């Protein structure tokens, strides 16, 4: 039966909607082989039987199967491409190695290009108002407040904010700072957010 | 200079700028700071908050954080010292001073815009500018010849001398007592009212700050009443309307026993700073007197000794009225007062008085460092949600009150209250079990007031407790501190230090507290006796 493999492929992708699977090289190779076979058979039949119209139906069925395979393959790839796009927003420009393994070479090329494009775009943003780009991936949802209250839990020394202010991070002092600037220091364990 | 309008001249000026908040370690300052923080948070004013314990800490905190800072707000510190002279700030840095310590330094009062004092107290008799400062240049007038000129010079010298004498008396009268003004938290409450952002948190902060001055007896009762009047008005205004709010501050008649809701009635009576000293627990008949009191109130010992919350409901309800009924018979002061309580849904009410003691115990905890205690104290002021810091504070406050009671009773019982000419004094010995709890000025002051009440004499009292590294803390409380808490020891310590040559550190913001090496304590006390005799 034509097109069985491709349905398997689509079903497999359908089963894990949220996550990205290993790129299914083997099945895709088999599908493309099947398509080559169908195409050759069609070519033979079409060339030999220009007069004989009885084979036309067969050719038509094979052609539909071919087109269906193509459409399903494209759907599979497109679906993966969308998932890879969200990876860029979630993980940033460098993928963790275990995620990297799931991508085919072609997909990885696409990912790098997408990444570069996005970076170029983000750098170009806000040039007219004097900013050197805006990191669009920083707040995917609007933050609850721009400033957060933090307690300094270890002596860190001076820390320069983006607007040029210098603050002294010393143990047991409290600060009310822009949330974006504190994130890294909170992760490092120098600051602690007070809720 | 004093600012005219707290909203336009203070809040709107700092709006949109980075602010450095320097906050002293005391209950009122922490409450004021909590209210200010809430206001700053809503307006996205980014700030740096540094707690400071003394003048040297104030200086180092300013030096560390002064980069790019144009506005500094000082809460309960800095008003009594010449800020410009001590901190050496840049020309364009502005200090807003909210300090309940008085008298305010005269240079701060007449500063032309760099130091701005947020609240003007009417009770301060600030000398006029012309009486204190005088242009030196007008002295150097053109030289004239002859006898007339000579007369003019002599005349000028004479007026100058008279002026100097007058200045000296004025300054002496102005600075001879140290005392406290209106609580800073109540001033900040006014600000919150002006920007229409009064909620339970703000009211609670002001209530605790205001009650602190009552608990520490640093303000005359009449003044205290006037301070609390606007607060009670705002509390009444806020409680109008729906009762379904999560947290609410209410005014109610309540017992003046700290922490009795978290203790047993007997323990609360034994440790109440206003009642227990008068029961003379250090004498042999002290325990009998407590039992007599409980019997008169109609409380079986078994009930009085178990936790208040598990006590018989009838007894719990009648506690206030029965204690009020028997107090005159035992020559006790009226045990009820107008209290501010925080009522929350599904939680026992918290009196502001208990929060005061909890915060005191947190910032002068026997094991927690002061800086961490400060953070806990700020957290304990939050009004909604589970408040672990407050529970921790209340547990610590019980321990500290017990230490205060034990210390002052053992001092009185062993005749440790010494008489030295014009004043009494007692010393907490190094190595005593209570010395760790009493090494801060707040709790040592509590012990001193306890001893003064129990001792019953009308003399000023000094108390001293050991600090680390061979130094000790020395503080003085005036006679009749309940009625007239103006403290003469600030100026006296300064002069005695100069005379005795002891290396006394006058670093504390409250000038009636000093620290000095233990070895020089006797010498210093001798100098003080000679001075005050």
XYZ file of C-alpha atoms in Angstrom:
728
model
C 0.000 0.000 0.000
C 1.337 3.412 -0.910
C 1.896 6.117 1.690
C 1.916 3.913 4.763
C 5.338 5.027 5.960
C 4.467 8.675 5.687
C 1.368 8.244 7.789
C 3.518 6.579 10.437
C 5.850 9.554 10.368
C 3.021 12.041 10.737
C 1.424 10.037 13.533
C 4.710 9.896 15.365
C 5.035 13.673 15.168
C 1.420 14.062 16.228
C 1.979 11.943 19.332
C 4.519 14.375 20.801
C 3.194 17.763 19.941
C 5.045 19.749 22.534
C 8.474 18.246 22.192
C 10.952 17.768 19.430
C 11.818 14.176 18.384
C 14.929 12.776 16.846
C 14.935 13.638 13.152
C 13.574 10.436 11.575
C 16.244 9.913 8.909
C 15.478 6.264 8.235
C 11.763 6.585 7.588
C 12.239 9.641 5.436
C 14.805 7.809 3.336
C 12.341 4.949 2.870
C 9.558 7.358 1.882
C 11.740 9.072 -0.671
C 12.786 5.688 -2.055
C 9.118 4.766 -2.370
C 8.519 8.030 -4.184
C 11.383 7.329 -6.591
C 9.958 3.885 -7.328
C 6.509 5.325 -7.947
C 7.932 8.017 -10.168
C 9.905 5.473 -12.251
C 6.889 3.212 -12.680
C 4.809 6.182 -13.737
C 7.442 7.293 -16.232
C 7.623 3.826 -17.790
C 3.880 3.428 -18.049
C 3.341 6.932 -19.342
C 6.043 6.613 -22.039
C 5.100 3.137 -23.270
C 1.384 3.622 -23.369
C 0.656 6.927 -24.956
C -1.966 5.170 -27.071
C -3.267 2.766 -24.497
C -5.559 4.685 -22.233
C -6.264 1.708 -19.940
C -3.163 2.441 -17.801
C -4.081 6.064 -17.171
C -6.008 5.318 -14.037
C -3.029 3.454 -12.587
C -0.763 6.385 -13.352
C -3.207 8.785 -11.745
C -3.407 6.758 -8.523
C 0.388 6.547 -8.305
C 0.646 10.282 -8.924
C -1.823 11.056 -6.109
C 0.191 8.840 -3.786
C 3.322 10.714 -4.828
C 1.751 14.074 -4.164
C 0.398 12.913 -0.854
C 3.815 11.707 0.257
C 5.303 15.046 -0.703
C 2.668 16.996 1.145
C 3.019 14.934 4.289
C 6.804 15.251 4.238
C 6.543 19.006 3.895
C 4.053 19.135 6.745
C 6.433 17.109 8.904
C 9.346 19.430 8.141
C 7.300 22.581 8.562
C 6.051 21.407 11.910
C 9.601 20.710 13.059
C 10.716 24.081 11.780
C 8.159 25.844 13.967
C 9.331 23.892 16.986
C 12.934 24.804 16.252
C 11.905 28.443 16.011
C 10.508 28.324 19.548
C 13.754 26.690 20.660
C 15.600 29.825 19.612
C 13.361 31.939 21.845
C 13.578 29.580 24.748
C 17.236 28.568 24.740
C 18.900 31.479 22.986
C 21.404 31.189 20.194
C 23.338 28.266 21.685
C 21.479 24.984 21.914
C 22.201 22.465 24.659
C 24.020 19.442 23.170
C 21.159 17.018 23.821
C 18.779 19.225 21.853
C 21.366 19.743 19.134
C 21.488 15.972 18.533
C 17.805 15.900 17.649
C 18.275 18.208 14.673
C 19.329 17.166 11.193
C 22.142 19.050 9.478
C 19.766 20.966 7.289
C 17.671 21.972 10.249
C 20.721 23.075 12.138
C 21.774 25.280 9.227
C 18.334 26.805 9.208
C 18.498 27.327 12.950
C 21.821 29.186 12.711
C 20.516 31.400 9.952
C 17.345 32.161 11.851
C 19.405 32.924 14.890
C 21.641 35.330 12.987
C 18.674 37.045 11.396
C 16.972 37.501 14.723
C 20.123 38.855 16.319
C 20.630 41.337 13.499
C 17.057 42.487 13.841
C 17.271 42.875 17.597
C 20.482 44.867 17.269
C 18.862 47.227 14.813
C 15.928 47.949 17.121
C 15.769 51.255 18.895
C 18.810 52.737 17.171
C 16.897 55.921 16.486
C 16.319 56.506 20.198
C 19.886 55.810 21.188
C 19.669 52.220 22.382
C 21.980 49.557 21.065
C 19.332 47.017 20.382
C 16.746 45.411 22.596
C 16.786 41.801 23.689
C 13.363 40.657 22.572
C 13.771 37.220 24.117
C 14.197 38.639 27.609
C 10.589 39.136 28.599
C 8.320 36.932 26.548
C 5.489 37.908 28.838
C 5.117 41.399 30.253
C 6.838 41.489 33.680
C 4.666 42.185 36.715
C 6.868 45.069 37.771
C 9.916 46.712 36.281
C 11.673 46.954 39.612
C 12.138 44.318 42.264
C 13.329 44.491 45.817
C 16.461 42.521 46.497
C 18.581 41.778 49.522
C 22.302 41.454 49.045
C 23.488 38.217 50.672
C 27.210 38.437 50.051
C 29.784 41.152 49.528
C 30.144 41.696 45.812
C 31.520 45.201 45.424
C 30.565 47.756 42.854
C 28.023 47.016 40.180
C 27.232 49.308 37.309
C 23.686 49.581 36.056
C 22.797 50.111 32.417
C 21.979 53.748 32.986
C 25.425 54.399 34.417
C 24.564 54.426 38.089
C 27.005 52.581 40.259
C 25.713 50.779 43.298
C 27.648 49.132 46.066
C 26.555 45.587 46.731
C 27.420 44.869 50.318
C 26.037 42.186 52.559
C 22.700 42.985 54.216
C 21.880 46.063 52.204
C 18.576 46.277 50.410
C 18.134 47.606 46.902
C 15.212 48.343 44.655
C 16.529 47.765 41.159
C 15.339 47.160 37.597
C 14.390 43.492 37.385
C 16.326 42.908 34.169
C 19.620 43.879 35.762
C 19.189 41.732 38.830
C 18.394 38.449 37.090
C 21.977 37.353 36.566
C 23.037 38.394 40.057
C 20.102 36.533 41.567
C 21.109 33.418 39.655
C 24.673 33.847 40.857
C 23.394 33.918 44.428
C 24.619 37.417 45.260
C 21.158 38.905 45.502
C 17.999 37.423 46.873
C 14.589 38.606 45.832
C 12.275 39.746 48.618
C 8.651 38.964 47.997
C 16.516 74.324 56.459
C 13.055 72.997 57.078
C 10.896 72.017 54.166
C 7.475 73.582 53.894
C 5.464 70.904 52.203
C 6.293 67.256 52.663
C 4.846 66.220 49.336
C 6.069 68.928 46.983
C 9.378 69.665 48.664
C 10.358 66.138 49.518
C 8.478 63.381 47.728
C 8.121 65.042 44.353
C 11.781 66.031 44.417
C 13.075 62.507 44.842
C 10.512 61.063 42.442
C 12.335 59.484 39.509
C 15.790 59.631 41.085
C 17.923 57.086 42.827
C 17.724 57.438 46.579
C 20.057 56.291 49.314
C 18.100 55.396 52.443
C 20.109 55.332 55.653
C 18.099 53.917 58.526
C 19.007 53.772 62.184
C 18.535 50.619 64.221
C 15.447 51.465 66.213
C 11.805 50.521 66.090
C 10.471 53.873 64.932
C 13.051 54.129 62.141
C 12.285 50.649 60.863
C 8.560 51.420 60.755
C 9.146 54.706 58.938
C 11.460 52.953 56.516
C 8.863 50.276 55.835
C 6.263 52.900 54.924
C 8.736 54.797 52.745
C 9.719 51.593 50.969
C 6.099 50.849 50.158
C 5.677 54.344 48.722
C 8.904 54.119 46.710
C 7.935 50.713 45.370
C 4.670 51.980 43.924
C 6.420 54.878 42.216
C 9.384 52.866 40.935
C 11.879 54.988 42.806
C 14.936 52.800 42.942
C 16.694 52.927 46.262
C 19.522 51.460 48.245
C 18.761 50.786 51.876
C 21.592 50.584 54.379
C 20.998 50.210 58.111
C 23.399 52.279 60.230
C 24.105 51.898 63.934
C 26.155 54.977 64.714
C 27.860 58.018 63.347
C 30.936 56.168 62.072
C 28.724 53.595 60.361
C 26.722 56.435 58.850
C 29.897 57.891 57.440
C 31.182 54.632 55.990
C 27.774 53.752 54.550
C 27.653 57.137 52.841
C 31.202 56.836 51.515
C 30.508 53.411 50.063
C 27.269 54.318 48.376
C 27.621 57.936 47.347
C 28.454 57.359 43.686
C 25.884 58.883 41.377
C 23.553 59.453 44.321
C 22.016 62.885 44.492
C 19.406 62.333 47.187
C 20.034 60.811 50.575
C 17.220 60.193 53.042
C 18.267 59.700 56.648
C 15.761 58.155 59.014
C 16.354 58.723 62.739
C 20.012 59.509 62.313
C 22.079 62.475 61.253
C 19.855 65.240 62.559
C 21.941 65.871 65.654
C 25.305 66.100 63.901
C 26.628 68.567 61.348
C 26.105 66.434 58.247
C 28.020 68.600 55.794
C 31.026 68.739 58.081
C 31.095 65.023 58.844
C 30.206 63.491 55.479
C 31.980 66.048 53.237
C 29.461 65.606 50.412
C 29.627 66.998 46.884
C 27.899 70.341 46.334
C 24.845 68.910 44.573
C 23.993 66.105 46.995
C 20.842 66.799 48.975
C 20.151 65.258 52.380
C 16.607 64.835 53.596
C 16.697 64.289 57.325
C 13.830 62.702 59.183
C 15.131 62.381 62.691
C 13.182 62.163 65.921
C 16.370 62.673 67.937
C 16.570 66.202 69.255
C 18.015 68.805 69.493
C 18.735 69.227 65.811
C 22.217 70.463 65.014
C 22.129 74.177 64.380
C 24.195 73.882 61.167
C 21.575 71.541 59.715
C 18.803 73.962 60.604
C 20.469 76.898 58.884
C 21.886 74.964 55.934
C 20.991 76.638 52.643
C 19.369 73.749 50.857
C 21.889 70.952 51.133
C 20.442 69.598 54.347
C 16.663 69.670 54.423
C 14.831 68.701 57.571
C 11.521 67.072 56.832
C 9.611 67.870 59.987
C 9.639 70.981 62.126
C 8.855 70.427 65.771
C 7.199 73.343 67.542
C 8.668 72.348 70.869
C 12.227 72.916 69.762
C 13.368 76.397 70.725
C 15.815 76.935 67.938
C 17.917 80.053 68.470
C 17.654 82.752 65.836
C 20.170 82.845 63.031
C 21.567 86.254 63.977
C 22.176 85.156 67.546
C 24.302 82.233 66.481
C 26.107 83.238 63.316
C 27.820 86.494 62.628
C 29.704 87.751 59.654
C 33.369 87.948 60.511
C 33.950 90.460 57.728
C 32.014 93.249 59.316
C 34.688 93.298 61.995
C 37.321 94.459 59.571
C 36.027 97.906 58.901
C 38.297 100.609 57.653
C 40.855 101.730 60.162
C 40.273 105.197 61.546
C 42.746 107.474 63.163
C 42.684 108.984 66.611
C 40.802 108.656 69.783
C 37.392 108.201 68.239
C 38.635 105.225 66.323
C 40.020 103.680 69.446
C 36.718 104.160 71.201
C 34.919 102.575 68.281
C 37.225 99.566 68.409
C 36.697 99.114 72.124
C 32.968 99.537 71.664
C 32.980 96.868 68.952
C 34.966 94.475 71.078
C 32.581 94.982 73.930
C 29.492 94.235 71.842
C 31.235 91.265 70.359
C 32.037 89.883 73.746
C 28.461 90.370 74.905
C 27.248 88.648 71.770
C 29.578 85.713 72.340
C 28.380 85.291 75.889
C 24.800 85.427 74.752
C 25.511 82.879 72.040
C 27.114 80.605 74.571
C 24.106 80.653 76.907
C 21.699 80.189 74.018
C 23.625 77.219 72.686
C 23.989 75.785 76.168
C 20.253 75.996 76.774
C 19.554 74.557 73.377
C 21.881 71.573 73.620
C 21.856 70.693 77.296
C 19.119 68.071 77.040
C 18.772 65.335 74.492
C 15.233 64.208 73.849
C 12.916 62.772 71.237
C 10.483 64.530 68.932
C 7.464 63.300 67.033
C 7.972 59.710 65.825
C 9.321 59.586 62.278
C 6.805 56.940 61.316
C 3.962 59.343 62.135
C 5.582 61.993 59.928
C 5.827 59.504 57.063
C 2.197 58.626 57.659
C 1.378 62.268 56.903
C 3.242 61.861 53.620
C 1.290 58.707 52.772
C -1.919 60.602 53.499
C -0.842 63.429 51.221
C -0.212 61.041 48.323
C -3.470 59.199 49.172
C -1.906 55.851 49.727
C -2.999 54.875 53.193
C -3.634 51.182 53.660
C -3.404 48.736 56.540
C 0.350 48.337 56.049
C 1.026 52.061 56.350
C -1.234 52.429 59.378
C 0.349 49.442 61.042
C 3.834 50.851 60.506
C 2.829 54.168 62.051
C 1.023 52.414 64.904
C 4.071 50.350 65.820
C 6.401 53.333 65.493
C 4.147 55.454 67.670
C 3.747 52.742 70.281
C 7.516 52.316 70.431
C 7.929 55.750 71.946
C 5.315 54.883 74.568
C 6.973 51.558 75.384
C 10.418 53.115 75.647
C 9.117 56.116 77.647
C 11.044 58.603 75.542
C 8.247 61.103 75.108
C 6.074 62.899 77.694
C 2.592 61.329 77.902
C 0.828 64.523 76.813
C 2.944 64.846 73.683
C 2.413 61.185 72.938
C -1.311 61.736 72.958
C -0.969 64.568 70.461
C 1.309 62.482 68.219
C -1.166 59.637 68.096
C -4.195 61.803 67.415
C -3.785 62.032 63.602
C -3.012 58.322 63.477
C -6.207 57.454 65.321
C -8.125 59.718 62.976
C -6.759 57.920 59.928
C -7.399 54.545 61.525
C -11.001 55.543 62.121
C -11.330 56.795 58.551
C -9.879 53.593 57.150
C -12.081 51.327 59.234
C -15.229 52.949 57.940
C -16.840 50.996 55.133
C -16.553 47.306 54.565
C -15.333 44.973 57.313
C -14.408 42.228 54.930
C -10.843 43.308 54.492
C -8.045 40.896 55.145
C -6.142 43.035 57.598
C -7.278 46.038 59.558
C -5.797 48.285 62.217
C -8.219 49.109 65.019
C -8.125 51.218 68.162
C -9.202 49.352 71.260
C -8.865 49.317 75.002
C -6.253 46.765 75.861
C -4.045 45.659 78.724
C -0.684 47.338 78.957
C 1.063 43.994 79.399
C 3.447 43.228 76.586
C 3.098 39.836 74.907
C 0.366 38.484 77.207
C -1.460 36.978 74.228
C 1.529 34.717 73.532
C 2.359 33.967 77.151
C 0.526 32.915 80.280
C -1.139 35.563 82.420
C 1.196 34.936 85.320
C 4.354 35.253 83.213
C 3.003 38.335 81.485
C 2.361 39.971 84.867
C 5.797 39.008 86.125
C 7.474 40.521 83.084
C 5.371 43.596 82.399
C 7.703 46.624 82.631
C 4.979 48.837 84.069
C 3.539 46.465 86.654
C 6.130 43.889 87.666
C 8.670 46.359 89.137
C 5.968 47.697 91.467
C 5.196 44.188 92.732
C 8.773 44.125 94.060
C 9.477 40.619 92.893
C 13.068 40.843 94.110
C 11.925 40.831 97.730
C 10.927 37.769 99.703
C 7.271 38.707 99.607
C 7.243 39.325 95.861
C 5.873 35.943 94.857
C 3.180 36.127 97.502
C 2.158 39.493 96.104
C 1.715 38.054 92.603
C -0.397 35.207 93.974
C -2.469 37.652 96.009
C -3.045 39.730 92.873
C -4.155 36.682 90.898
C -6.415 35.554 93.733
C -8.035 38.989 93.911
C -8.605 38.866 90.187
C -10.281 35.494 90.610
C -7.817 33.576 88.460
C -6.919 30.069 89.686
C -3.164 29.501 89.514
C -3.629 26.581 87.186
C -5.382 28.796 84.666
C -2.993 31.680 85.096
C -0.035 29.439 84.407
C -1.197 27.969 81.145
C -0.953 29.613 77.773
C -3.351 32.517 77.374
C -4.817 31.005 74.252
C -5.805 27.805 76.040
C -7.243 29.580 79.046
C -10.885 29.403 79.988
C -12.852 31.656 77.640
C -14.707 33.319 80.517
C -11.463 34.209 82.238
C -9.983 35.458 79.020
C -12.895 37.826 78.546
C -12.818 39.075 82.109
C -9.031 39.576 82.286
C -9.140 43.261 81.402
C -11.942 44.219 83.753
C -10.720 42.126 86.701
C -7.162 43.432 86.527
C -8.503 46.954 86.206
C -10.664 46.349 89.272
C -7.895 45.137 91.573
C -5.063 47.397 90.371
C -5.845 50.339 92.727
C -5.907 48.001 95.728
C -2.339 46.892 94.964
C -1.132 50.441 94.242
C -0.565 49.585 90.598
C -0.983 52.077 87.775
C -4.103 51.638 85.634
C -3.298 48.549 83.573
C -5.405 49.435 80.531
C -4.454 51.850 77.763
C -5.663 52.814 74.335
C -3.968 50.300 72.113
C -3.692 49.841 68.384
C -4.252 46.305 67.237
C -3.868 44.569 63.925
C -6.861 42.363 63.255
C -6.581 39.733 60.596
C -8.965 37.111 59.376
C -8.481 33.728 61.079
C -5.541 34.880 63.182
C -5.222 36.273 66.680
C -4.982 40.080 66.836
C -1.482 41.529 67.239
C -1.154 44.562 69.523
C 1.291 47.203 68.305
C 3.016 46.967 71.692
C 3.920 43.324 71.050
C 5.300 44.193 67.633
C 7.487 46.862 69.280
C 9.046 44.328 71.632
C 9.389 41.783 68.833
C 11.306 44.266 66.678
C 13.481 45.319 69.607
C 14.329 41.686 70.229
C 15.148 41.098 66.574
C 17.544 44.013 66.168
C 19.263 43.297 69.467
C 19.105 39.537 69.405
C 21.578 37.555 71.461
C 22.688 35.404 68.513
C 21.412 36.945 65.274
C 23.740 39.688 63.921
C 22.221 43.137 63.873
C 22.094 43.435 60.072
C 20.132 40.222 59.681
C 17.898 41.168 62.573
C 17.121 44.381 60.726
C 15.946 42.456 57.672
C 13.830 40.176 59.868
C 12.371 43.205 61.622
C 11.354 44.717 58.295
C 9.753 41.417 57.322
C 7.907 41.178 60.640
C 6.011 44.376 59.826
C 4.160 42.902 56.896
C 0.444 42.719 57.551
C -0.802 39.852 55.430
C 0.196 36.264 55.071
C 2.064 33.988 57.426
C 4.538 36.063 59.392
C 7.365 33.853 60.622
C 9.636 36.764 61.456
C 7.067 38.160 63.871
C 6.761 34.787 65.608
C 10.519 34.583 65.860
C 10.575 38.128 67.210
C 7.947 37.400 69.842
C 9.812 34.314 71.034
C 13.012 36.368 71.253
C 11.201 39.218 73.016
C 9.991 36.822 75.721
C 13.547 35.667 76.306
C 14.860 39.223 76.418
C 12.130 40.386 78.795
C 12.916 37.433 81.035
C 16.565 38.425 80.972
C 15.661 42.018 81.822
C 13.491 40.902 84.734
C 16.075 38.449 86.051
C 18.881 40.950 85.725
C 17.154 43.836 87.441
C 15.756 41.614 90.180
C 19.077 40.020 90.964
C 20.692 43.455 90.923
C 18.157 44.794 93.392
C 18.180 41.687 95.569
C 21.961 41.622 95.852
C 22.137 45.371 96.434
C 23.875 45.832 93.109
C 22.256 49.218 92.614
C 25.046 51.491 93.733
C 24.680 55.072 94.909
C 27.259 57.499 93.574
C 26.471 60.992 94.757
C 23.841 62.449 92.476
C 22.918 59.254 90.664
C 22.452 55.508 91.046
C 24.123 52.999 88.802
C 24.323 49.272 88.220
C 26.670 47.179 86.168
C 25.902 43.978 84.294
C 28.970 41.850 84.948
C 30.791 40.275 82.072
C 29.966 36.581 81.855
C 26.532 36.930 83.453
C 23.941 34.859 81.612
C 21.922 37.949 80.804
C 24.826 39.980 79.461
C 24.319 38.736 75.899
C 20.681 39.802 75.861
C 21.444 43.176 77.384
C 24.390 44.286 75.274
C 22.243 46.605 73.140
C 21.084 50.043 74.258
C 17.376 49.219 73.814
C 17.245 46.287 76.204
C 19.768 47.743 78.616
C 17.568 50.821 78.752
C 14.609 48.585 79.485
C 16.502 47.017 82.377
C 17.507 50.454 83.664
C 13.910 51.683 83.633
C 12.839 48.492 85.378
C 15.417 48.999 88.115
C 14.460 52.658 88.457
C 10.782 51.816 88.834
C 11.437 49.028 91.299
C 14.042 50.996 93.246
C 11.558 53.792 93.667
C 14.164 56.520 94.164
C 13.940 59.815 92.353
C 17.508 59.902 91.124
C 18.881 59.515 87.617
C 20.188 56.063 86.892
C 23.123 54.771 84.891
C 23.417 51.252 83.550
C 26.376 49.558 82.004
C 26.782 46.231 80.251
C 29.780 44.571 78.628
C 30.299 44.651 74.888
C 32.840 42.553 73.076
C 36.595 43.324 73.021
C 36.896 44.798 76.483
C 34.538 47.705 76.033
C 31.279 48.396 77.748
C 28.090 50.240 77.035
C 26.973 52.993 79.383
C 23.622 54.694 79.266
C 21.755 57.051 81.503
C 18.088 57.670 82.139
C 16.811 60.864 83.722
C 14.861 60.985 86.995
C 11.086 60.880 86.499
C 11.580 59.523 82.980
C 7.895 58.575 82.821
C 6.838 62.198 82.897
C 9.768 64.209 81.648
C 12.099 62.148 79.491
C 14.507 64.949 78.537
C 17.920 63.466 79.128
C 20.759 65.454 80.636
C 23.327 62.713 80.237
C 24.139 63.515 76.617
C 25.934 66.744 77.479
C 27.182 65.349 80.813
C 28.880 62.371 79.154
C 30.582 64.655 76.693
C 32.018 66.876 79.415
C 32.946 63.980 81.678
C 34.750 62.363 78.763
C 36.754 65.512 78.196
C 37.593 65.840 81.880
C 38.451 62.262 82.710
C 40.510 61.701 79.589
C 38.921 58.279 79.106
C 38.695 57.144 75.489
C 34.929 57.378 75.350
C 33.286 56.772 72.001
C 30.376 59.152 71.450
C 29.343 57.261 68.359
C 25.717 56.508 69.194
C 22.986 58.577 67.635
C 21.254 58.785 70.988
C 23.768 60.889 72.915
C 22.797 59.410 76.271
C 24.481 56.167 75.222
C 28.251 55.849 75.048
C 30.789 53.068 74.955
C 34.134 53.027 76.699
C 36.824 50.549 77.772
C 35.819 48.614 80.878
C 39.132 49.494 82.528
C 38.284 53.197 82.397
C 34.713 52.890 83.583
C 35.393 53.643 87.261
C 37.491 56.674 86.365
C 34.751 57.953 84.051
C 32.055 57.488 86.704
C 34.169 59.426 89.194
C 34.475 62.286 86.718
C 30.751 62.202 86.160
C 30.034 62.276 89.901
C 32.303 65.280 90.291
C 30.617 67.004 87.374
C 27.039 66.464 88.509
C 27.575 66.975 92.230
